[in-house]
PDB file of C-alpha atoms in Angstrom:
ATOM      1  CA  MET L   1      13.851 -20.677  13.245  1.00 86.00           C
ATOM      2  CA  ARG L   2      13.445 -17.679  10.541  1.00 87.00           C
ATOM      3  CA  PRO L   3      11.550 -19.915   7.986  1.00 91.00           C
ATOM      4  CA  VAL L   4       9.116 -21.359  10.860  1.00 94.00           C
ATOM      5  CA  VAL L   5       8.236 -17.951  11.715  1.00 93.00           C
ATOM      6  CA  SER L   6       7.869 -16.476   8.143  1.00 92.00           C
ATOM      7  CA  PHE L   7       5.639 -19.650   7.691  1.00 94.00           C
ATOM      8  CA  GLY L   8       3.590 -18.546  10.923  1.00 95.00           C
ATOM      9  CA  ILE L   9       3.896 -14.929   9.772  1.00 92.00           C
ATOM     10  CA  GLY L  10       2.228 -15.626   6.359  1.00 91.00           C
ATOM     11  CA  LEU L  11      -0.367 -17.929   7.478  1.00 92.00           C
ATOM     12  CA  LEU L  12      -1.497 -15.769  10.245  1.00 92.00           C
ATOM     13  CA  PHE L  13      -1.835 -12.881   7.113  1.00 89.00           C
ATOM     14  CA  GLY L  14      -3.548 -15.532   5.082  1.00 89.00           C
ATOM     15  CA  ILE L  15      -6.081 -15.904   7.746  1.00 91.00           C
ATOM     16  CA  GLY L  16      -6.916 -12.583   8.387  1.00 90.00           C
ATOM     17  CA  LEU L  17      -7.095 -12.095   4.499  1.00 88.00           C
ATOM     18  CA  ILE L  18      -9.905 -14.641   4.730  1.00 90.00           C
ATOM     19  CA  VAL L  19     -11.600 -13.513   8.213  1.00 90.00           C
ATOM     20  CA  SER L  20     -11.928  -9.807   6.711  1.00 89.00           C
ATOM     21  CA  GLY L  21     -13.251 -10.864   3.348  1.00 88.00           C
ATOM     22  CA  MET L  22     -10.144  -9.316   1.410  1.00 87.00           C
ATOM     23  CA  SER L  23      -9.882 -12.258  -0.245  1.00 87.00           C
ATOM     24  CA  ASN L  24     -13.273 -11.860  -1.704  1.00 90.00           C
ATOM     25  CA  PRO L  25     -13.290 -10.012  -4.898  1.00 91.00           C
ATOM     26  CA  ALA L  26     -17.064  -9.286  -4.588  1.00 90.00           C
ATOM     27  CA  LYS L  27     -16.327  -7.680  -1.318  1.00 91.00           C
ATOM     28  CA  VAL L  28     -13.470  -5.921  -2.677  1.00 90.00           C
ATOM     29  CA  LEU L  29     -15.132  -4.598  -5.381  1.00 91.00           C
ATOM     30  CA  ASN L  30     -18.288  -3.379  -3.621  1.00 91.00           C
ATOM     31  CA  PHE L  31     -15.679  -1.654  -1.208  1.00 91.00           C
ATOM     32  CA  LEU L  32     -13.970   0.346  -4.011  1.00 90.00           C
ATOM     33  CA  ASP L  33     -17.183   1.317  -5.833  1.00 91.00           C
ATOM     34  CA  LEU L  34     -17.463   4.800  -4.399  1.00 90.00           C
ATOM     35  CA  ALA L  35     -20.308   5.564  -6.612  1.00 91.00           C
ATOM     36  CA  ALA L  36     -22.781   3.211  -4.066  1.00 91.00           C
ATOM     37  CA  ILE L  37     -22.801   5.843  -1.559  1.00 92.00           C
ATOM     38  CA  PRO L  38     -25.318   7.677  -2.407  1.00 92.00           C
ATOM     39  CA  ALA L  39     -27.656   4.344  -3.051  1.00 91.00           C
ATOM     40  CA  GLY L  40     -26.567   3.287   0.643  1.00 89.00           C
ATOM     41  CA  THR L  41     -25.150  -0.229  -1.064  1.00 89.00           C
ATOM     42  CA  TRP L  42     -21.357   0.728  -0.428  1.00 90.00           C
ATOM     43  CA  ASP L  43     -19.515  -1.618   1.674  1.00 91.00           C
ATOM     44  CA  ALA L  44     -17.285   0.094   4.137  1.00 91.00           C
ATOM     45  CA  SER L  45     -16.099  -2.726   6.217  1.00 91.00           C
ATOM     46  CA  LEU L  46     -13.262  -2.917   4.391  1.00 90.00           C
ATOM     47  CA  ALA L  47     -12.224   0.535   5.550  1.00 91.00           C
ATOM     48  CA  LEU L  48     -12.497  -0.337   9.127  1.00 92.00           C
ATOM     49  CA  VAL L  49      -9.966  -3.403   8.155  1.00 90.00           C
ATOM     50  CA  MET L  50      -7.599  -1.203   6.185  1.00 90.00           C
ATOM     51  CA  ILE L  51      -7.529   1.429   9.291  1.00 95.00           C
ATOM     52  CA  GLY L  52      -6.582  -1.705  11.727  1.00 92.00           C
ATOM     53  CA  ALA L  53      -4.014  -2.921   9.652  1.00 91.00           C
ATOM     54  CA  VAL L  54      -2.541   0.633   9.228  1.00 95.00           C
ATOM     55  CA  SER L  55      -2.703   1.127  13.024  1.00 96.00           C
ATOM     56  CA  VAL L  56      -0.804  -2.029  13.679  1.00 94.00           C
ATOM     57  CA  GLY L  57       1.882  -1.226  10.878  1.00 93.00           C
ATOM     58  CA  LEU L  58       2.295   2.246  12.312  1.00 96.00           C
ATOM     59  CA  LEU L  59       2.771   0.749  16.046  1.00 96.00           C
ATOM     60  CA  GLY L  60       4.745  -1.903  15.066  1.00 93.00           C
ATOM     61  CA  PHE L  61       7.435  -0.093  12.719  1.00 92.00           C
ATOM     62  CA  GLY L  62       7.423   2.664  15.606  1.00 93.00           C
ATOM     63  CA  LEU L  63       8.749   0.240  18.065  1.00 94.00           C
ATOM     64  CA  VAL L  64      10.721  -2.297  16.007  1.00 93.00           C
ATOM     65  CA  LEU L  65      12.531   0.638  14.268  1.00 91.00           C
ATOM     66  CA  GLY L  66      13.698   1.863  17.838  1.00 92.00           C
ATOM     67  CA  TRP L  67      15.544  -1.761  18.033  1.00 94.00           C
ATOM     68  CA  GLN L  68      19.545  -2.027  17.342  1.00 92.00           C
ATOM     69  CA  LYS L  69      18.505  -5.005  14.889  1.00 92.00           C
ATOM     70  CA  PRO L  70      16.067  -7.031  14.103  1.00 91.00           C
ATOM     71  CA  LEU L  71      15.308 -10.479  15.673  1.00 88.00           C
ATOM     72  CA  LEU L  72      15.766 -12.780  12.639  1.00 89.00           C
ATOM     73  CA  ALA L  73      18.482 -10.587  10.871  1.00 90.00           C
ATOM     74  CA  GLU L  74      21.905  -9.025  10.914  1.00 91.00           C
ATOM     75  CA  ARG L  75      20.358  -5.282   9.867  1.00 92.00           C
ATOM     76  CA  PHE L  76      16.978  -3.670   9.187  1.00 91.00           C
ATOM     77  CA  TRP L  77      16.802  -3.406   5.409  1.00 89.00           C
ATOM     78  CA  LEU L  78      14.971   0.168   4.817  1.00 88.00           C
ATOM     79  CA  PRO L  79      15.116   2.275   1.417  1.00 86.00           C
ATOM     80  CA  SER L  80      17.920   4.869   0.926  1.00 88.00           C
ATOM     81  CA  ALA L  81      15.757   6.911  -1.456  1.00 84.00           C
ATOM     82  CA  ARG L  82      13.436   9.463  -0.004  1.00 86.00           C
ATOM     83  CA  GLY L  83      11.910  11.390  -2.819  1.00 89.00           C
ATOM     84  CA  ILE L  84       8.882  10.573  -4.980  1.00 91.00           C
ATOM     85  CA  ASP L  85       9.604   9.905  -8.430  1.00 91.00           C
ATOM     86  CA  ARG L  86       7.938   8.929 -11.441  1.00 90.00           C
ATOM     87  CA  ARG L  87       7.963   5.094 -10.902  1.00 86.00           C
ATOM     88  CA  ILE L  88       6.611   5.711  -7.062  1.00 88.00           C
ATOM     89  CA  LEU L  89       3.623   7.387  -8.852  1.00 93.00           C
ATOM     90  CA  ILE L  90       2.749   5.006 -11.539  1.00 90.00           C
ATOM     91  CA  GLY L  91       3.423   1.598  -9.987  1.00 88.00           C
ATOM     92  CA  PRO L  92       0.781   2.246  -6.908  1.00 90.00           C
ATOM     93  CA  ALA L  93      -1.392   3.566  -9.698  1.00 92.00           C
ATOM     94  CA  ILE L  94      -1.094   0.255 -12.033  1.00 88.00           C
ATOM     95  CA  PHE L  95      -1.447  -1.573  -8.693  1.00 88.00           C
ATOM     96  CA  GLY L  96      -4.673   0.133  -7.829  1.00 89.00           C
ATOM     97  CA  ILE L  97      -5.983   0.139 -11.419  1.00 90.00           C
ATOM     98  CA  GLY L  98      -5.783  -3.836 -11.209  1.00 87.00           C
ATOM     99  CA  TRP L  99      -7.239  -3.793  -7.862  1.00 88.00           C
ATOM    100  CA  GLY L 100     -10.379  -1.983  -8.950  1.00 88.00           C
ATOM    101  CA  LEU L 101     -10.805  -4.384 -12.195  1.00 88.00           C
ATOM    102  CA  ALA L 102     -10.351  -7.768 -10.970  1.00 88.00           C
ATOM    103  CA  GLY L 103     -10.775  -7.420  -7.024  1.00 89.00           C
ATOM    104  CA  PHE L 104      -7.346  -8.815  -6.107  1.00 90.00           C
ATOM    105  CA  CYS L 105      -4.121  -7.724  -4.986  1.00 89.00           C
ATOM    106  CA  PRO L 106      -1.073 -10.284  -4.684  1.00 90.00           C
ATOM    107  CA  GLY L 107      -1.766 -11.252  -1.158  1.00 89.00           C
ATOM    108  CA  PRO L 108      -5.879 -12.215  -1.746  1.00 90.00           C
ATOM    109  CA  ALA L 109      -4.916 -13.675  -4.988  1.00 92.00           C
ATOM    110  CA  LEU L 110      -2.556 -16.253  -3.451  1.00 91.00           C
ATOM    111  CA  VAL L 111      -5.246 -17.081  -0.963  1.00 90.00           C
ATOM    112  CA  GLY L 112      -8.001 -17.349  -3.805  1.00 89.00           C
ATOM    113  CA  LEU L 113      -5.553 -19.556  -5.365  1.00 90.00           C
ATOM    114  CA  GLY L 114      -4.950 -22.028  -2.380  1.00 88.00           C
ATOM    115  CA  ALA L 115      -8.832 -22.046  -2.663  1.00 88.00           C
ATOM    116  CA  GLY L 116      -9.116 -22.792  -5.910  1.00 90.00           C
ATOM    117  CA  SER L 117     -10.372 -19.781  -7.262  1.00 90.00           C
ATOM    118  CA  SER L 118     -10.058 -19.540 -11.415  1.00 92.00           C
ATOM    119  CA  ALA L 119     -10.202 -15.961 -11.401  1.00 91.00           C
ATOM    120  CA  ALA L 120      -7.180 -15.709  -8.877  1.00 92.00           C
ATOM    121  CA  LEU L 121      -5.396 -18.234 -11.223  1.00 94.00           C
ATOM    122  CA  VAL L 122      -6.117 -15.748 -14.026  1.00 93.00           C
ATOM    123  CA  PHE L 123      -5.130 -12.920 -12.005  1.00 92.00           C
ATOM    124  CA  ILE L 124      -1.550 -14.289 -10.627  1.00 94.00           C
ATOM    125  CA  GLY L 125      -0.895 -15.357 -14.330  1.00 94.00           C
ATOM    126  CA  THR L 126      -1.776 -12.068 -15.686  1.00 92.00           C
ATOM    127  CA  MET L 127       0.356 -10.539 -12.692  1.00 91.00           C
ATOM    128  CA  ILE L 128       3.343 -12.488 -13.473  1.00 94.00           C
ATOM    129  CA  LEU L 129       3.186 -11.458 -17.303  1.00 93.00           C
ATOM    130  CA  GLY L 130       2.932  -7.926 -16.344  1.00 88.00           C
ATOM    131  CA  MET L 131       5.769  -8.339 -13.529  1.00 90.00           C
ATOM    132  CA  GLY L 132       8.041  -9.821 -16.593  1.00 93.00           C
ATOM    133  CA  ALA L 133       6.815  -7.170 -18.838  1.00 91.00           C
ATOM    134  CA  ALA L 134       7.748  -4.515 -16.354  1.00 86.00           C
ATOM    135  CA  ARG L 135      11.280  -5.894 -16.084  1.00 89.00           C
ATOM    136  CA  ARG L 136      11.733  -5.547 -19.576  1.00 91.00           C
ATOM    137  CA  LEU L 137      10.605  -1.667 -19.997  1.00 81.00           C
TER     138      LEU L 137
END
């Protein structure tokens, strides 16, 4: 049952990325281009997508974390570390730089790869190389 539910959740997520435009690097880069605000060419639509996603996430976590255990696992796997360290600051900064340069983050890149995007293929390849380099460092 767990693989079926996982597939369904992944499929729903991928469809959401396509419908919202998050799998379109040009749309993402237009959203990230804050210098376009004065010219009136900034695309704010992804801000609404993010507000919706964060809202659903907060409600979902608030509901589920009140349960004794998850539906499809024996226990919750939550991080034990509570502090903010160098890795927590550097990792998201690298993620944001990559997102701003390429217009992709991992989820939308996988959707783009499935759609045959050569840019997504290059992104996924360099992402895998970066992950390997990070493990070695």
